PDB file of C-alpha atoms in Angstrom:
ATOM      1  CA  ALA K   4     -66.098  65.658 -99.521  1.00 52.00           C
ATOM      2  CA  GLU K   5     -68.257  62.357 -99.721  1.00 55.00           C
ATOM      3  CA  GLY K   6     -65.350  60.190 -99.818  1.00 62.00           C
ATOM      4  CA  ASP K   7     -64.435  61.786 -96.517  1.00 69.00           C
ATOM      5  CA  ARG K   8     -66.946  60.289 -94.302  1.00 68.00           C
ATOM      6  CA  PRO K   9     -67.121  57.161 -93.497  1.00 64.00           C
ATOM      7  CA  PRO K  10     -70.485  54.697 -94.657  1.00 64.00           C
ATOM      8  CA  PRO K  11     -73.543  55.180 -92.630  1.00 63.00           C
ATOM      9  CA  ARG K  12     -73.635  52.153 -91.509  1.00 62.00           C
ATOM     10  CA  LEU K  13     -70.511  53.045 -89.335  1.00 58.00           C
ATOM     11  CA  LEU K  14     -71.903  56.230 -87.961  1.00 58.00           C
ATOM     12  CA  ASP K  15     -74.064  54.579 -85.675  1.00 62.00           C
ATOM     13  CA  ARG K  16     -71.415  54.177 -83.150  1.00 68.00           C
ATOM     14  CA  MET K  17     -68.085  56.131 -83.664  1.00 77.00           C
ATOM     15  CA  PRO K  18     -65.287  55.446 -81.039  1.00 77.00           C
ATOM     16  CA  ARG K  19     -64.839  58.262 -78.176  1.00 82.00           C
ATOM     17  CA  ASP K  20     -60.968  57.073 -77.594  1.00 83.00           C
ATOM     18  CA  PRO K  21     -58.742  54.186 -78.666  1.00 82.00           C
ATOM     19  CA  ALA K  22     -60.066  52.170 -75.920  1.00 82.00           C
ATOM     20  CA  ASP K  23     -63.872  52.689 -77.352  1.00 82.00           C
ATOM     21  CA  ALA K  24     -62.040  52.045 -80.993  1.00 85.00           C
ATOM     22  CA  ASP K  25     -60.624  48.512 -79.561  1.00 85.00           C
ATOM     23  CA  ALA K  26     -63.918  47.490 -77.986  1.00 85.00           C
ATOM     24  CA  ILE K  27     -65.938  48.473 -81.089  1.00 86.00           C
ATOM     25  CA  ARG K  28     -63.422  46.350 -83.430  1.00 87.00           C
ATOM     26  CA  MET K  29     -63.677  43.225 -80.798  1.00 85.00           C
ATOM     27  CA  GLU K  30     -67.695  43.412 -80.957  1.00 88.00           C
ATOM     28  CA  ARG K  31     -67.349  43.767 -84.660  1.00 88.00           C
ATOM     29  CA  ILE K  32     -64.724  40.461 -84.716  1.00 87.00           C
ATOM     30  CA  ARG K  33     -67.039  38.144 -82.389  1.00 87.00           C
ATOM     31  CA  ALA K  34     -70.149  39.728 -84.698  1.00 88.00           C
ATOM     32  CA  ALA K  35     -68.243  38.461 -87.722  1.00 87.00           C
ATOM     33  CA  ARG K  36     -67.745  35.027 -85.916  1.00 84.00           C
ATOM     34  CA  SER K  37     -71.105  34.608 -84.857  1.00 87.00           C
ATOM     35  CA  ALA K  38     -72.907  35.301 -88.056  1.00 88.00           C
ATOM     36  CA  MET K  39     -70.327  32.714 -89.483  1.00 85.00           C
ATOM     37  CA  LEU K  40     -71.076  29.722 -86.903  1.00 83.00           C
ATOM     38  CA  ALA K  41     -74.487  29.941 -88.620  1.00 84.00           C
ATOM     39  CA  LEU K  42     -73.488  29.152 -92.219  1.00 85.00           C
ATOM     40  CA  PRO K  43     -73.039  25.456 -93.284  1.00 82.00           C
ATOM     41  CA  GLU K  44     -68.987  24.421 -93.337  1.00 80.00           C
ATOM     42  CA  SER K  45     -68.067  27.687 -91.912  1.00 79.00           C
ATOM     43  CA  ALA K  46     -64.756  25.854 -90.556  1.00 79.00           C
ATOM     44  CA  ARG K  47     -62.592  27.240 -92.712  1.00 80.00           C
ATOM     45  CA  ARG K  48     -63.824  30.549 -92.583  1.00 86.00           C
ATOM     46  CA  LEU K  49     -63.804  30.917 -88.604  1.00 89.00           C
ATOM     47  CA  ASP K  50     -60.074  29.869 -88.900  1.00 90.00           C
ATOM     48  CA  GLN K  51     -59.557  32.774 -91.043  1.00 91.00           C
ATOM     49  CA  ILE K  52     -61.709  35.044 -88.334  1.00 91.00           C
ATOM     50  CA  ASP K  53     -59.723  33.612 -85.667  1.00 93.00           C
ATOM     51  CA  VAL K  54     -56.582  34.671 -87.139  1.00 95.00           C
ATOM     52  CA  VAL K  55     -57.526  37.947 -87.117  1.00 93.00           C
ATOM     53  CA  LEU K  56     -59.034  37.874 -83.388  1.00 93.00           C
ATOM     54  CA  ALA K  57     -55.802  36.821 -82.195  1.00 95.00           C
ATOM     55  CA  ARG K  58     -53.652  39.553 -84.571  1.00 95.00           C
ATOM     56  CA  PHE K  59     -55.733  41.919 -82.910  1.00 92.00           C
ATOM     57  CA  LEU K  60     -55.249  40.551 -79.300  1.00 94.00           C
ATOM     58  CA  ILE K  61     -51.512  40.232 -79.656  1.00 95.00           C
ATOM     59  CA  ASP K  62     -51.479  43.702 -79.988  1.00 92.00           C
ATOM     60  CA  ARG K  63     -52.785  44.697 -76.919  1.00 90.00           C
ATOM     61  CA  ASP K  64     -50.866  44.101 -73.764  1.00 90.00           C
ATOM     62  CA  GLN K  65     -53.853  42.919 -71.596  1.00 91.00           C
ATOM     63  CA  THR K  66     -54.916  40.247 -73.964  1.00 92.00           C
ATOM     64  CA  ALA K  67     -51.251  39.446 -75.637  1.00 94.00           C
ATOM     65  CA  SER K  68     -51.199  35.655 -74.236  1.00 95.00           C
ATOM     66  CA  ALA K  69     -54.794  34.882 -75.495  1.00 95.00           C
ATOM     67  CA  GLY K  70     -53.851  36.091 -78.913  1.00 95.00           C
ATOM     68  CA  ARG K  71     -50.624  33.982 -78.880  1.00 96.00           C
ATOM     69  CA  THR K  72     -52.498  30.955 -77.413  1.00 96.00           C
ATOM     70  CA  LEU K  73     -55.164  31.281 -80.357  1.00 96.00           C
ATOM     71  CA  LEU K  74     -52.660  31.605 -82.569  1.00 97.00           C
ATOM     72  CA  GLU K  75     -50.921  28.058 -81.636  1.00 97.00           C
ATOM     73  CA  SER K  76     -53.906  26.455 -81.350  1.00 96.00           C
ATOM     74  CA  LEU K  77     -54.884  27.116 -85.471  1.00 96.00           C
ATOM     75  CA  ALA K  78     -50.837  26.541 -86.401  1.00 96.00           C
ATOM     76  CA  SER K  79     -51.211  23.111 -84.563  1.00 95.00           C
ATOM     77  CA  ALA K  80     -53.712  22.000 -87.827  1.00 93.00           C
ATOM     78  CA  ASP K  81     -52.227  19.540 -89.775  1.00 91.00           C
ATOM     79  CA  PRO K  82     -51.765  19.576 -92.587  1.00 90.00           C
ATOM     80  CA  LEU K  83     -51.667  23.147 -92.686  1.00 92.00           C
ATOM     81  CA  PRO K  84     -54.612  25.081 -94.375  1.00 93.00           C
ATOM     82  CA  PRO K  85     -54.094  28.522 -95.514  1.00 94.00           C
ATOM     83  CA  ALA K  86     -55.639  30.211 -92.040  1.00 94.00           C
ATOM     84  CA  ALA K  87     -53.404  27.812 -90.064  1.00 96.00           C
ATOM     85  CA  ALA K  88     -50.363  28.957 -92.346  1.00 97.00           C
ATOM     86  CA  ASP K  89     -51.310  32.208 -91.731  1.00 97.00           C
ATOM     87  CA  ALA K  90     -51.483  31.833 -87.861  1.00 97.00           C
ATOM     88  CA  ALA K  91     -47.997  29.654 -88.166  1.00 97.00           C
ATOM     89  CA  LEU K  92     -45.715  32.721 -89.827  1.00 98.00           C
ATOM     90  CA  THR K  93     -47.709  34.994 -87.683  1.00 97.00           C
ATOM     91  CA  LEU K  94     -46.864  32.665 -84.546  1.00 98.00           C
ATOM     92  CA  ALA K  95     -42.997  32.603 -85.920  1.00 98.00           C
ATOM     93  CA  GLY K  96     -42.701  35.746 -85.881  1.00 97.00           C
ATOM     94  CA  LEU K  97     -43.764  36.758 -82.696  1.00 96.00           C
ATOM     95  CA  LEU K  98     -41.336  33.873 -81.404  1.00 97.00           C
ATOM     96  CA  GLU K  99     -38.723  35.658 -83.343  1.00 95.00           C
ATOM     97  CA  ARG K 100     -39.574  39.102 -81.374  1.00 94.00           C
ATOM     98  CA  ALA K 101     -39.697  37.014 -78.363  1.00 94.00           C
ATOM     99  CA  SER K 102     -36.223  35.485 -79.111  1.00 92.00           C
ATOM    100  CA  GLU K 103     -37.616  31.907 -79.047  1.00 96.00           C
ATOM    101  CA  ILE K 104     -35.597  31.307 -82.340  1.00 95.00           C
ATOM    102  CA  THR K 105     -35.650  27.382 -82.047  1.00 96.00           C
ATOM    103  CA  ARG K 106     -39.265  27.067 -81.917  1.00 97.00           C
ATOM    104  CA  ALA K 107     -39.788  30.117 -85.066  1.00 97.00           C
ATOM    105  CA  ILE K 108     -37.362  28.034 -87.449  1.00 97.00           C
ATOM    106  CA  GLU K 109     -39.453  24.879 -86.555  1.00 97.00           C
ATOM    107  CA  LEU K 110     -42.769  26.927 -87.624  1.00 97.00           C
ATOM    108  CA  TYR K 111     -40.625  28.382 -90.327  1.00 98.00           C
ATOM    109  CA  GLU K 112     -39.800  25.240 -92.095  1.00 98.00           C
ATOM    110  CA  ARG K 113     -42.966  23.562 -91.283  1.00 97.00           C
ATOM    111  CA  LEU K 114     -44.369  26.018 -93.284  1.00 97.00           C
ATOM    112  CA  THR K 115     -41.599  25.357 -96.309  1.00 97.00           C
ATOM    113  CA  ARG K 116     -42.943  22.106 -96.512  1.00 96.00           C
ATOM    114  CA  GLN K 117     -46.731  22.557 -96.132  1.00 96.00           C
ATOM    115  CA  GLY K 118     -47.558  26.179 -95.909  1.00 95.00           C
ATOM    116  CA  PRO K 119     -49.298  27.874 -99.508  1.00 96.00           C
ATOM    117  CA  PRO K 120     -46.855  28.788-102.362  1.00 96.00           C
ATOM    118  CA  PRO K 121     -46.716  32.933-101.035  1.00 95.00           C
ATOM    119  CA  LEU K 122     -46.584  32.179 -97.349  1.00 97.00           C
ATOM    120  CA  ARG K 123     -43.288  29.436 -98.335  1.00 97.00           C
ATOM    121  CA  ILE K 124     -41.442  31.923-100.143  1.00 97.00           C
ATOM    122  CA  GLN K 125     -41.880  34.341 -96.920  1.00 97.00           C
ATOM    123  CA  ALA K 126     -40.659  31.763 -94.537  1.00 98.00           C
ATOM    124  CA  ALA K 127     -38.175  30.493 -96.480  1.00 98.00           C
ATOM    125  CA  ALA K 128     -36.963  34.211 -96.839  1.00 97.00           C
ATOM    126  CA  ARG K 129     -36.957  34.124 -92.855  1.00 97.00           C
ATOM    127  CA  LEU K 130     -35.303  30.703 -92.426  1.00 97.00           C
ATOM    128  CA  GLU K 131     -32.307  32.240 -94.537  1.00 97.00           C
ATOM    129  CA  ALA K 132     -32.089  35.492 -92.815  1.00 95.00           C
ATOM    130  CA  LEU K 133     -32.135  33.193 -89.466  1.00 95.00           C
ATOM    131  CA  ARG K 134     -29.279  30.931 -90.645  1.00 94.00           C
ATOM    132  CA  ARG K 135     -26.971  33.770 -91.842  1.00 92.00           C
ATOM    133  CA  PRO K 136     -24.293  34.284 -90.092  1.00 90.00           C
ATOM    134  CA  SER K 137     -24.346  37.187 -88.063  1.00 84.00           C
ATOM    135  CA  LEU K 138     -22.765  39.595 -85.383  1.00 84.00           C
ATOM    136  CA  GLU K 139     -24.956  41.795 -82.651  1.00 77.00           C
ATOM    137  CA  LEU K 140     -23.593  43.656 -80.444  1.00 75.00           C
ATOM    138  CA  LEU K 141     -25.144  44.389 -77.527  1.00 74.00           C
ATOM    139  CA  VAL K 142     -23.823  48.025 -75.912  1.00 74.00           C
ATOM    140  CA  PRO K 143     -25.585  50.467 -73.653  1.00 75.00           C
ATOM    141  CA  GLN K 144     -27.450  53.256 -74.894  1.00 77.00           C
ATOM    142  CA  ALA K 145     -25.099  55.901 -73.161  1.00 82.00           C
ATOM    143  CA  VAL K 146     -22.075  55.346 -71.114  1.00 80.00           C
ATOM    144  CA  ARG K 147     -20.794  58.171 -68.554  1.00 84.00           C
ATOM    145  CA  ARG K 148     -17.550  59.667 -69.056  1.00 86.00           C
ATOM    146  CA  GLY K 149     -14.852  58.283 -67.320  1.00 82.00           C
ATOM    147  CA  SER K 150     -16.680  55.338 -66.484  1.00 83.00           C
ATOM    148  CA  GLU K 151     -15.423  51.667 -68.329  1.00 81.00           C
ATOM    149  CA  LEU K 152     -17.198  50.002 -70.856  1.00 72.00           C
ATOM    150  CA  THR K 153     -16.679  46.791 -70.937  1.00 71.00           C
ATOM    151  CA  LEU K 154     -17.875  44.440 -74.535  1.00 64.00           C
TER     152      LEU K 154
END
């Protein structure tokens, strides 16, 4: 059916494999960023494209640190415009997963004060979850029969 095919503008270069698809995505993000630079008063839109770029980078092992650096740069804006708030929320989640809870909490607190309403709500929910008392048991996946297990 016609709806099952990609638009003709995308047929010029179909990816051969996942690495090629990543290269195409990166090329398109960079092209959008370059086109945006040519427009007047493009800073806000550039930040939005940079958030997309940072998310793309952090999802790949070889570029994850560059993505994190870009998120940190965007999230450092004061006050937090929408793209910077989006970057701060993404960075806070990344920090949580890296067990950098104190830094994540700082970002969530800042978002509850300065972020746009939808992100304030998300940040407040994460803060509540992080501050809620919980008990995590760290136990091995498997224990050989007859061996001692210390908790």
